[in-house]
Coordinates of C-alpha atoms and ligand atoms in Angstrom, one line a residue:
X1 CA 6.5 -26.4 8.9
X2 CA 3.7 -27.4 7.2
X3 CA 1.1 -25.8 9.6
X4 CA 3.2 -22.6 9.7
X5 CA 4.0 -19.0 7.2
X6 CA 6.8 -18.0 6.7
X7 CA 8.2 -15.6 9.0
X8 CA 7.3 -11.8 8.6
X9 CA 4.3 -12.6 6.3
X10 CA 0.8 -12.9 7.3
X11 CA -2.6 -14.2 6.4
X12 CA -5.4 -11.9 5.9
X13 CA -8.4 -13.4 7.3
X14 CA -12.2 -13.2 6.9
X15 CA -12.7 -10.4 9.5
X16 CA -9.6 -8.4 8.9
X17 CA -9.6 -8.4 4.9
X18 CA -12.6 -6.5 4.8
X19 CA -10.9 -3.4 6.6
X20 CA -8.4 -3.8 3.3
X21 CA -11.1 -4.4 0.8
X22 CA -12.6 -0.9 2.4
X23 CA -9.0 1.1 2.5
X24 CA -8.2 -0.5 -0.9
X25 CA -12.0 0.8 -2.4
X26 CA -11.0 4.7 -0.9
X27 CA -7.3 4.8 -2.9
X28 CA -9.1 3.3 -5.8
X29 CA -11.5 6.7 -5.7
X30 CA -8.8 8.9 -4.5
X31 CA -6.6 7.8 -7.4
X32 CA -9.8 8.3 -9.6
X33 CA -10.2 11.5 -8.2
X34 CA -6.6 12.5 -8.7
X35 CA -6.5 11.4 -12.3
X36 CA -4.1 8.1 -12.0
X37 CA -4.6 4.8 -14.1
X38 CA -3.9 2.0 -12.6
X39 CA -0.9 -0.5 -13.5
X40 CA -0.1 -4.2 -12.5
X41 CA 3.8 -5.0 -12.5
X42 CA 4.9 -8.8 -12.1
X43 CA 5.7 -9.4 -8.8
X44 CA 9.2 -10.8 -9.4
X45 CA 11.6 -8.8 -12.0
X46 CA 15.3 -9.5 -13.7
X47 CA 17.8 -8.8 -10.4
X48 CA 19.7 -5.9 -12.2
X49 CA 16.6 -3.5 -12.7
X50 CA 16.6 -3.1 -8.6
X51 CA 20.4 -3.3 -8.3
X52 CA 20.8 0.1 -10.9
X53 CA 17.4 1.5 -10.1
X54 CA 17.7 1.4 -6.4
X55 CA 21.1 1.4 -6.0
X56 CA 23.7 -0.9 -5.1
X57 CA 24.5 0.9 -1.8
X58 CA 21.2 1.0 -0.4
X59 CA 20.0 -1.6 2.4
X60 CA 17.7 -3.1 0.5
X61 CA 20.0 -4.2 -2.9
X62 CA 22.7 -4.8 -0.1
X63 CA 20.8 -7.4 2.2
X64 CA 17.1 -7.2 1.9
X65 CA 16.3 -8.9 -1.5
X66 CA 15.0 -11.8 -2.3
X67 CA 17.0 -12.9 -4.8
X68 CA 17.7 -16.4 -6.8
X69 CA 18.2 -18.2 -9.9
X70 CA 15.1 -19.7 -11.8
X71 CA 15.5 -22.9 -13.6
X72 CA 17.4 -21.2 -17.0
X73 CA 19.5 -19.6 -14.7
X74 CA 18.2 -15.9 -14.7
X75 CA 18.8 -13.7 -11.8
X76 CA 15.4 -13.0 -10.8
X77 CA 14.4 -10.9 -7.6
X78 CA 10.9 -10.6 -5.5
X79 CA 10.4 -6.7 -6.2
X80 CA 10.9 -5.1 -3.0
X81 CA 9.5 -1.5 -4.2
X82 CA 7.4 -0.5 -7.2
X83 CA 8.8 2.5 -8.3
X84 CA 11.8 0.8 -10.8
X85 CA 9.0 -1.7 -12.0
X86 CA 6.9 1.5 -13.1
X87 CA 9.4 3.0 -14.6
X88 CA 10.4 0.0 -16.6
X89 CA 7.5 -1.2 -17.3
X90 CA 6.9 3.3 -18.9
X91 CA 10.2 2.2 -20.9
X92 CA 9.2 -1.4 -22.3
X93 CA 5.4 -0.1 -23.4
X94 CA 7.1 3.3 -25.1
X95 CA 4.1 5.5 -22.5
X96 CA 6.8 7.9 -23.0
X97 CA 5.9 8.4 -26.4
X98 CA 1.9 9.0 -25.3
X99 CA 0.4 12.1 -23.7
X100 CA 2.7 13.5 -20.6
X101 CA 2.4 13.5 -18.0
X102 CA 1.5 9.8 -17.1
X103 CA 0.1 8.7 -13.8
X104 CA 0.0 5.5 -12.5
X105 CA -1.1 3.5 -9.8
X106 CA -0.1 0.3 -7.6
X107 CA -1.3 -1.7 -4.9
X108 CA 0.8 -4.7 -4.4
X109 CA 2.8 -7.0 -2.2
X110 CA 6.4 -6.1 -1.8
X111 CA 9.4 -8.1 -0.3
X112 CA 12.0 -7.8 1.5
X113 CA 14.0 -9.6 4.0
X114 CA 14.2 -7.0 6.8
X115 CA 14.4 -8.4 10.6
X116 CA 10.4 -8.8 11.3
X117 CA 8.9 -6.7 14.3
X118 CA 5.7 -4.5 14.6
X119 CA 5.3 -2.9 11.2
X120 CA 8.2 -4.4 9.7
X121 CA 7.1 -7.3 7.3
X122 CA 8.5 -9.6 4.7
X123 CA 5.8 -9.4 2.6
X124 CA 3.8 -6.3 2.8
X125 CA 1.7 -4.1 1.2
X126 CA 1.9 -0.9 -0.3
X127 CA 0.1 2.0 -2.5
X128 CA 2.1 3.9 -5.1
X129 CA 1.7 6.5 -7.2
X130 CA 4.3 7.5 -9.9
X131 CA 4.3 10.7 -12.5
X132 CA 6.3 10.6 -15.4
X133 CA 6.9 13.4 -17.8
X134 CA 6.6 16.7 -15.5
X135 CA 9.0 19.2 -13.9
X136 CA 6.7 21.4 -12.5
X137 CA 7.2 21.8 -8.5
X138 CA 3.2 21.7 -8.3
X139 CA 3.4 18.7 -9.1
X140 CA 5.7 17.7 -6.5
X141 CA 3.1 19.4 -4.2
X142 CA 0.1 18.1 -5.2
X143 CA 1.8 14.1 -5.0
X144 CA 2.4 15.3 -1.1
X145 CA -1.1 16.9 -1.1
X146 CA -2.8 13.2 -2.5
X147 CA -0.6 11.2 0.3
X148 CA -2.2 13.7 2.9
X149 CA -5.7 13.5 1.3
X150 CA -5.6 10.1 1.8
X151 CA -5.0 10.2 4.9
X152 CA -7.5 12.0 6.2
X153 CA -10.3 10.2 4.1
X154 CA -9.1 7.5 6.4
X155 CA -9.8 9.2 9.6
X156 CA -6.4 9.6 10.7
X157 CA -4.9 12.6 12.7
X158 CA -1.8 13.4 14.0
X159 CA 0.4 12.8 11.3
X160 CA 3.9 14.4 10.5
X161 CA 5.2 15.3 7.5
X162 CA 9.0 15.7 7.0
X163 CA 10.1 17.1 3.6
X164 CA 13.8 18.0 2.4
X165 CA 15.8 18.5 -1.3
X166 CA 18.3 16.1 -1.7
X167 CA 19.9 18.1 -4.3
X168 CA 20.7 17.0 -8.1
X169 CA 23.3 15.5 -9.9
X170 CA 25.0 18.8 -10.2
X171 CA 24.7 19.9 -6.8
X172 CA 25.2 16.9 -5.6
X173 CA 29.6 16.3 -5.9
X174 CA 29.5 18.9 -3.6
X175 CA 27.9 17.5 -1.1
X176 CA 29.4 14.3 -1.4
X177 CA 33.0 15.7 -0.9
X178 CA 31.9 17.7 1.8
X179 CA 30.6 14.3 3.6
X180 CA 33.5 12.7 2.5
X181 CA 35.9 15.3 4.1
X182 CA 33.7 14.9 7.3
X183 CA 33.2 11.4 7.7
X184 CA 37.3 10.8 7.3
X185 CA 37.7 12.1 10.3
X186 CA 35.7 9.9 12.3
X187 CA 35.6 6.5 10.2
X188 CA 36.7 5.1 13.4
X189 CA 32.7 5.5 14.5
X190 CA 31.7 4.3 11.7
X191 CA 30.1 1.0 11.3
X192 CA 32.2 -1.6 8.9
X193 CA 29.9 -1.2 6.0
X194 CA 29.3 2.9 6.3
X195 CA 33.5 2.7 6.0
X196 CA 33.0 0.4 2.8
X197 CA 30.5 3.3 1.6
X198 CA 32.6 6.4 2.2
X199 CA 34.1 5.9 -0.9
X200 CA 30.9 4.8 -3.2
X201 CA 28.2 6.8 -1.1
X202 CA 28.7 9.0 1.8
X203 CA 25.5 10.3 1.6
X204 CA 24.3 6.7 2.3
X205 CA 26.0 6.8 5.9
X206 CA 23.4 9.5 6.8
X207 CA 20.4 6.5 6.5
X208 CA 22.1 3.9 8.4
X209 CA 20.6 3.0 11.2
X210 CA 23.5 1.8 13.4
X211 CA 23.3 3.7 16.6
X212 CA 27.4 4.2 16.2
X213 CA 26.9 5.9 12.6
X214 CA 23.8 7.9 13.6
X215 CA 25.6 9.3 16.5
X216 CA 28.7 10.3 14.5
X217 CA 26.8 12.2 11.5
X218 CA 24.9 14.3 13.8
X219 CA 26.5 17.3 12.7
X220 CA 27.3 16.1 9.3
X221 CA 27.0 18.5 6.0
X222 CA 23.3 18.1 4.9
X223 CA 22.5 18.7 1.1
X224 CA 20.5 21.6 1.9
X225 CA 23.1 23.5 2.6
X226 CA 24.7 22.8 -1.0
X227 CA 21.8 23.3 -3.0
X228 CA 22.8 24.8 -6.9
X229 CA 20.3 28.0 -7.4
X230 CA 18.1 25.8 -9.3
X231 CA 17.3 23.2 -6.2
X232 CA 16.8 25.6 -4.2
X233 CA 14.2 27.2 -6.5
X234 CA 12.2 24.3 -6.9
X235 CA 12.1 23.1 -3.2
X236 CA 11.0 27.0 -2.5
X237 CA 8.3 26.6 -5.2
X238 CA 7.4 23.3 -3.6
X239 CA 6.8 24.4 -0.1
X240 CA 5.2 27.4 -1.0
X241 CA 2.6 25.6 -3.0
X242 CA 2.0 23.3 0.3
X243 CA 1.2 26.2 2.3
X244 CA -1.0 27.2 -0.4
X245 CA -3.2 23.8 -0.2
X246 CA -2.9 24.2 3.3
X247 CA -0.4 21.3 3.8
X248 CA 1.5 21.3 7.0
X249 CA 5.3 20.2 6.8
X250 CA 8.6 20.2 8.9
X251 CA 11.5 20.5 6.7
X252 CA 14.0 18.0 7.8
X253 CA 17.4 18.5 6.4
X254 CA 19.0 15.0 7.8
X255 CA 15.8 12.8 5.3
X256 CA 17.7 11.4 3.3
X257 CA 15.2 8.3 2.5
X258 CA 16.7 4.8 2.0
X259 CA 16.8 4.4 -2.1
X260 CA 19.2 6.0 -4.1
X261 CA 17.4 7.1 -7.2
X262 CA 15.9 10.4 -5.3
X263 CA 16.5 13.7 -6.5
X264 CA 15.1 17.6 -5.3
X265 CA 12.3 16.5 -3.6
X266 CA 12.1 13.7 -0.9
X267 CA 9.2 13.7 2.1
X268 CA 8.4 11.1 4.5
X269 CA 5.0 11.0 6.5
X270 CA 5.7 9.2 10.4
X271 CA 3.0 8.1 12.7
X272 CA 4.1 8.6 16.4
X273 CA 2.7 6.6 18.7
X274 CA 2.8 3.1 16.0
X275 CA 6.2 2.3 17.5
X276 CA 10.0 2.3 16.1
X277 CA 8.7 1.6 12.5
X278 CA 6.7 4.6 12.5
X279 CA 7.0 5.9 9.0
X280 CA 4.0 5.4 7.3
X281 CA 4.6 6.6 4.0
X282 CA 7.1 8.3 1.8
X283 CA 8.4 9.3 -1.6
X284 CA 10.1 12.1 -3.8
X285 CA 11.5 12.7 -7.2
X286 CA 13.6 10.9 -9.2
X287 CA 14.5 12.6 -12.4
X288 CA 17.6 10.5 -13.1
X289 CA 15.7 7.0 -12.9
X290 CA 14.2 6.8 -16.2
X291 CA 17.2 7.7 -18.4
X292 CA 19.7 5.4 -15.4
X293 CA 17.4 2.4 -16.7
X294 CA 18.0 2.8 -20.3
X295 CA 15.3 5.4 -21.9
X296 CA 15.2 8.8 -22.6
X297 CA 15.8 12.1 -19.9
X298 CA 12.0 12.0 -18.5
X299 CA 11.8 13.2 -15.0
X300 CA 10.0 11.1 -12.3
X301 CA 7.8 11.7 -8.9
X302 CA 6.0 9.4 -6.6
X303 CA 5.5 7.8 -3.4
X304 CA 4.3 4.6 -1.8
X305 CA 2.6 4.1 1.8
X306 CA 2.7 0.9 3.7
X307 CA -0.6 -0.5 3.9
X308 CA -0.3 -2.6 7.3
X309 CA 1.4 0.6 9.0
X310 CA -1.7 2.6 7.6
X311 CA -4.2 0.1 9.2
X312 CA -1.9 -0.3 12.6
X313 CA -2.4 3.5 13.2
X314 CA -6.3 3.5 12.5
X315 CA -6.5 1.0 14.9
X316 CA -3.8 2.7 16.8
X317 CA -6.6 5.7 16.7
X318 CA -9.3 3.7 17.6
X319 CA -10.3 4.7 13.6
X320 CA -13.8 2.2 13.3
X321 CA -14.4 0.5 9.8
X322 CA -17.7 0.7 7.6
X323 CA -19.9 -2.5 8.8
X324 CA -19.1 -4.8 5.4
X325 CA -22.3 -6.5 4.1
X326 CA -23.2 -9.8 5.1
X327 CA -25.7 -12.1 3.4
X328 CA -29.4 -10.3 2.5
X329 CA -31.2 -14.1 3.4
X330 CA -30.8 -17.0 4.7
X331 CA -32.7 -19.9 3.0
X332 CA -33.9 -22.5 5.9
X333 CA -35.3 -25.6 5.2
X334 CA -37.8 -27.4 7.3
X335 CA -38.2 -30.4 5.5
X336 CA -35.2 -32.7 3.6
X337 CA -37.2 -33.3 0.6
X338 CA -37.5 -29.6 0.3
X339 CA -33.6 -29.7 -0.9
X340 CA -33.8 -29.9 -4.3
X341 CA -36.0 -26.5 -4.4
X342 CA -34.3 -25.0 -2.0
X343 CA -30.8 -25.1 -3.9
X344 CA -33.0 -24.0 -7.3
X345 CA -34.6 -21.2 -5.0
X346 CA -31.0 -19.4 -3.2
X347 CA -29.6 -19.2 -7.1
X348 CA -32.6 -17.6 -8.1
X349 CA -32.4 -15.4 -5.8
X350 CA -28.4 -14.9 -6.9
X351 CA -28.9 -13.9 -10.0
X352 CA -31.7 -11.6 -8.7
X353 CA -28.2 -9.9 -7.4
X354 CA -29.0 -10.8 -4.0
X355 CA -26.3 -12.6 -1.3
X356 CA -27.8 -15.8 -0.5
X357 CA -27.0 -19.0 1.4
X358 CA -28.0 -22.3 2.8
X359 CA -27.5 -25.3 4.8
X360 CA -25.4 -27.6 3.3
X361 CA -24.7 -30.1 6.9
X362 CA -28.6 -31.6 6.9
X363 CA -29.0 -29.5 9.9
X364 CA -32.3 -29.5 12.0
X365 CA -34.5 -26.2 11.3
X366 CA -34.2 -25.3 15.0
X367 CA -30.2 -25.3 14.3
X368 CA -30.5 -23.8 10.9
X369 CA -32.5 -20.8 12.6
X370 CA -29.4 -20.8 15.0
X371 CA -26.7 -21.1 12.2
X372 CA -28.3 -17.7 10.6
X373 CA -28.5 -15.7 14.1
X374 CA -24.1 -16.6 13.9
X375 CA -24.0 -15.1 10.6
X376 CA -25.8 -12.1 11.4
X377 CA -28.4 -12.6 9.2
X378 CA -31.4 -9.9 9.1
X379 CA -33.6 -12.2 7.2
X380 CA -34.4 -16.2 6.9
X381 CA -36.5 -17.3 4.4
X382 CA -38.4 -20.8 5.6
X383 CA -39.1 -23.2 3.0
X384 CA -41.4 -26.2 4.4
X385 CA -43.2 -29.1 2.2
X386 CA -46.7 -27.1 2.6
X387 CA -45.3 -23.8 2.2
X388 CA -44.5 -25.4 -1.5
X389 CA -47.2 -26.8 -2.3
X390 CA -49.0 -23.7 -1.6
X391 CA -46.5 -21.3 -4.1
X392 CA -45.0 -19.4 -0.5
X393 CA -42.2 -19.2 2.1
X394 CA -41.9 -17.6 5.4
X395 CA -39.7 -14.8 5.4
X396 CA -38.5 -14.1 9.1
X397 CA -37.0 -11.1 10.2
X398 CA -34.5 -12.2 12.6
X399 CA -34.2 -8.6 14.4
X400 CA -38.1 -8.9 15.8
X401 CA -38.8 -12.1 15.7
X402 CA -42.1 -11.8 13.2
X403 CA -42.7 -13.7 10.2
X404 CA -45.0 -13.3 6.8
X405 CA -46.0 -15.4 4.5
X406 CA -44.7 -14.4 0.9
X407 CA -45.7 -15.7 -2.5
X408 CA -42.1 -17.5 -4.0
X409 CA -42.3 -14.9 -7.6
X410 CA -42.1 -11.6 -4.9
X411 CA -39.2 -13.4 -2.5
X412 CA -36.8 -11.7 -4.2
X413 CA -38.7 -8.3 -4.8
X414 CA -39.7 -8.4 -0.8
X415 CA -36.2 -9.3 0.8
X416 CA -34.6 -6.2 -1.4
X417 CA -37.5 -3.9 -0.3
X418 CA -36.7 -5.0 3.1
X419 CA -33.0 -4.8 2.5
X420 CA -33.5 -1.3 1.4
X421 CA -35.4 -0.4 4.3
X422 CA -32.2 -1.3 6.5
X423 CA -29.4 0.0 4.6
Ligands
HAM1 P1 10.0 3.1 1.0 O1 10.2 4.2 2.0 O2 11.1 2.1 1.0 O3 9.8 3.8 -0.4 O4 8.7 2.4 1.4 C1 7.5 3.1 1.4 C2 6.7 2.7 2.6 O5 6.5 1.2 2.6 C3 7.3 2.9 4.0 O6 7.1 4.2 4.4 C4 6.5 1.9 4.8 O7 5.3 2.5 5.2 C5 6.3 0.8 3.9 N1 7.3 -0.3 4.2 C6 8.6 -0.3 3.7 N2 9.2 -1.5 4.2 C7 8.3 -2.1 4.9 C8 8.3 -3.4 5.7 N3 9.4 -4.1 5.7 N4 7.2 -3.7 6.3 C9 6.1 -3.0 6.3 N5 6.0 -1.8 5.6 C10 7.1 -1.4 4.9 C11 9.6 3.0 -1.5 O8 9.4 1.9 -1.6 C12 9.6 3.9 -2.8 N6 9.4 3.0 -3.9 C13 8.5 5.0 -2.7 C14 8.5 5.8 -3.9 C15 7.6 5.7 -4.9 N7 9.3 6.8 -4.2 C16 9.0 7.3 -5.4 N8 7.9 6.6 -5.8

């Protein structure tokens, strides 16, 4: 136990965190790009903002939450999305009462206690972004536009984007008698808990993923066929504002997504090829969240992407990562009484705003020199007893081999001269 994680949660090693440091630096500029601020939620939150935000039916309130009681006997859950911690967070610091619209920006672990397989985690990772305050269907649009753009910054191809209206609260009793009527006919295919949510939630039945209950609302009512006028007009204004940015889309009338608090618009962007947890990303509107959680009528839109199903498809795509920057010099010393100098030298050279390192295991020079080949060092700067007393070091450049003898006040002026020559 003590030697082992916790199932479905993983450590991100030297090596592989700096493929996340890189995807985390191009949503940082994206978001820049696209206007959002950024905003930190705690990662655990009081049990009863997930169970009304993302509803009490869904999978996730129902059997995925990591939920228990802290030591004054508060109800506390690991957030398993960000979008009800962004919109209570908008409530508790009054942004509504600030410029509209506002948009914000996660990146963040997320829990949930699913069954762990490829690209289903326990803890994982995703980017969000939420807009609070706005109507319009371009924006709608331009949120699927900034998923997409992302995407492609990254290198990868061959996504698919599925986008549907799940209706509103007006058009949305329809619907659910409509499923209701259907469903009754066949509870006997249903699984035990898509029977429980006939009643409460038909339209939860449609995201189920018992192979029983998927095969018996095949031809089941879907909300686009109930649309009121006023649905239908926005989902019309967002598609044709896609085509306009050149978006490409496949309108899929069984999405139905797997939180409750969706309204008009919901999209989901799939990855084939990454395996049965394909979906890489997705998100819609939710202009009934703010006011459900307490504050005023404010409309809603967003979406969040699953960082380690982003990075399984680049590497699915053979997508390479930029080279990240190793150290600019290694500091070699040839003699032990040169120690003392040598540690005073390589934070010098620091706070010159170069990346330097040392021995620190008394290692002979011969193994020092091999120590810096295994870091990938382009330059090692020799520091003997004579080349002190004489005010220099030797500065060898590991890819050919030659060496020069450099005065210690230019060491630092030299290796970034050098540096800049390579980058
Ligand atoms: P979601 O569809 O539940 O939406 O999650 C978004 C993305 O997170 C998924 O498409 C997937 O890439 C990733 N993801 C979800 N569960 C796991 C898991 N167990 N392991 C690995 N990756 C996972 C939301 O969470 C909404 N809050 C999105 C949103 C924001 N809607 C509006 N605003």
């Amino acid at each position: 136990m003590l030697t082992t994680r916790p199932r479905g949660t993983s450590d991100i090693l030297p090596g592989q965190v700096e493929k996340w440091q890189y995807l985390e630096q191009v949503i940082r500029r994206l978001c820049r790009e696209y206007g959002y601020s950024e905003i930190r939620t705690p990662i655990f939150e009081h049990t009863e903002l997930f169970e009304r935000g993302v509803g009490e039916t869904t999978d996730i309130v129902e059997k995925e939450m990591y939920t228990f009681r802290d030591r004054g006997d508060r109800s506390i859950t690991l957030r398993p999305e960000g979008t009800a911690p962004a919109v209570r967070a908008y409530l508790e610091s009054r942004l509504f009462a600030g410029p509209q619209p506002v948009k914000l920006y996660y990146i963040g672990p997320m829990f949930r206690y699913d069954r762990p397989q490829a690209g289903r985690y326990r803890q994982f990772h995703q980017f969000g972004v939420e807009v609070f305050g706005s109507h319009d269907p371009a924006v709608d649009a331009e949120v699927v536009a900034m998923a997409m753009d992302l995407y492609s910054r990254l290198g990868l191809s061959d996504l698919e984007l599925h986008i549907n209206s799940v209706g509103c609260p007006r058009c949305r009793p329809v619907l659910r008698e409509k499923l209701q009527d259907f469903f009754r006919s066949r509870l006997d295919k249903l699984c035990p808990n898509c029977r429980d949510r006939l009643g409460r939630n038909p339209l939860r039945i449609l995201d189920c993923k018992e192979k029983s209950c998927i095969q018996a609302s095949e031809d089941a009512p879907t909300s686009l066929d109930y649309l009121c006028p006023e649905c239908t007009s926005h989902f019309q204004a967002v598609l044709k504002y896609l085509e306009e940015l050149g978006v490409a889309y496949t309108v899929d009338r069984r999405l139905v997504r797997g939180l409750d608090y969706y309204t008009h618009t919901a999209f989901e962007i799939m990855a084939p090829g990454i395996g049965a947890q394909n979906s890489i990303g997705g998100g819609g509107r939710y202009n009934g969240l703010v006011e459900a959680c307490g504050g005023p009528a404010i409309p809603g839109i967003g979406y969040a992407l699953g960082l380690e199903r982003i990075l399984l498809t680049m590497e699915q795509q053979g997508i390479s990562f930029p080279r990240p920057p190793g150290l600019d010099v290694f500091l070699a010393t040839a003699d032990p009484a040169a120690q003392g100098q040598a540690m005073v030298l390589v934070q010098e050279l620091r706070r010159e705003g170069l990346a330097a390192d040392r021995d620190y295991l008394g290692r002979s020079l011969k193994a020092q020199m091999k120590y810096a080949g295994k870091l990938e060092v382009g330059l090692v700067a020799i520091l003997g007893s004579d080349e002190l007393k004489r005010g220099v070091v030797a500065l060898r450049d590991m890819a050919t081999g030659s060496q020069e003898e450099i005065p210690l006040d230019r060491l630092g002026d030299e290796i970034k001269r050098r540096c800049a020559g390579i980058k």
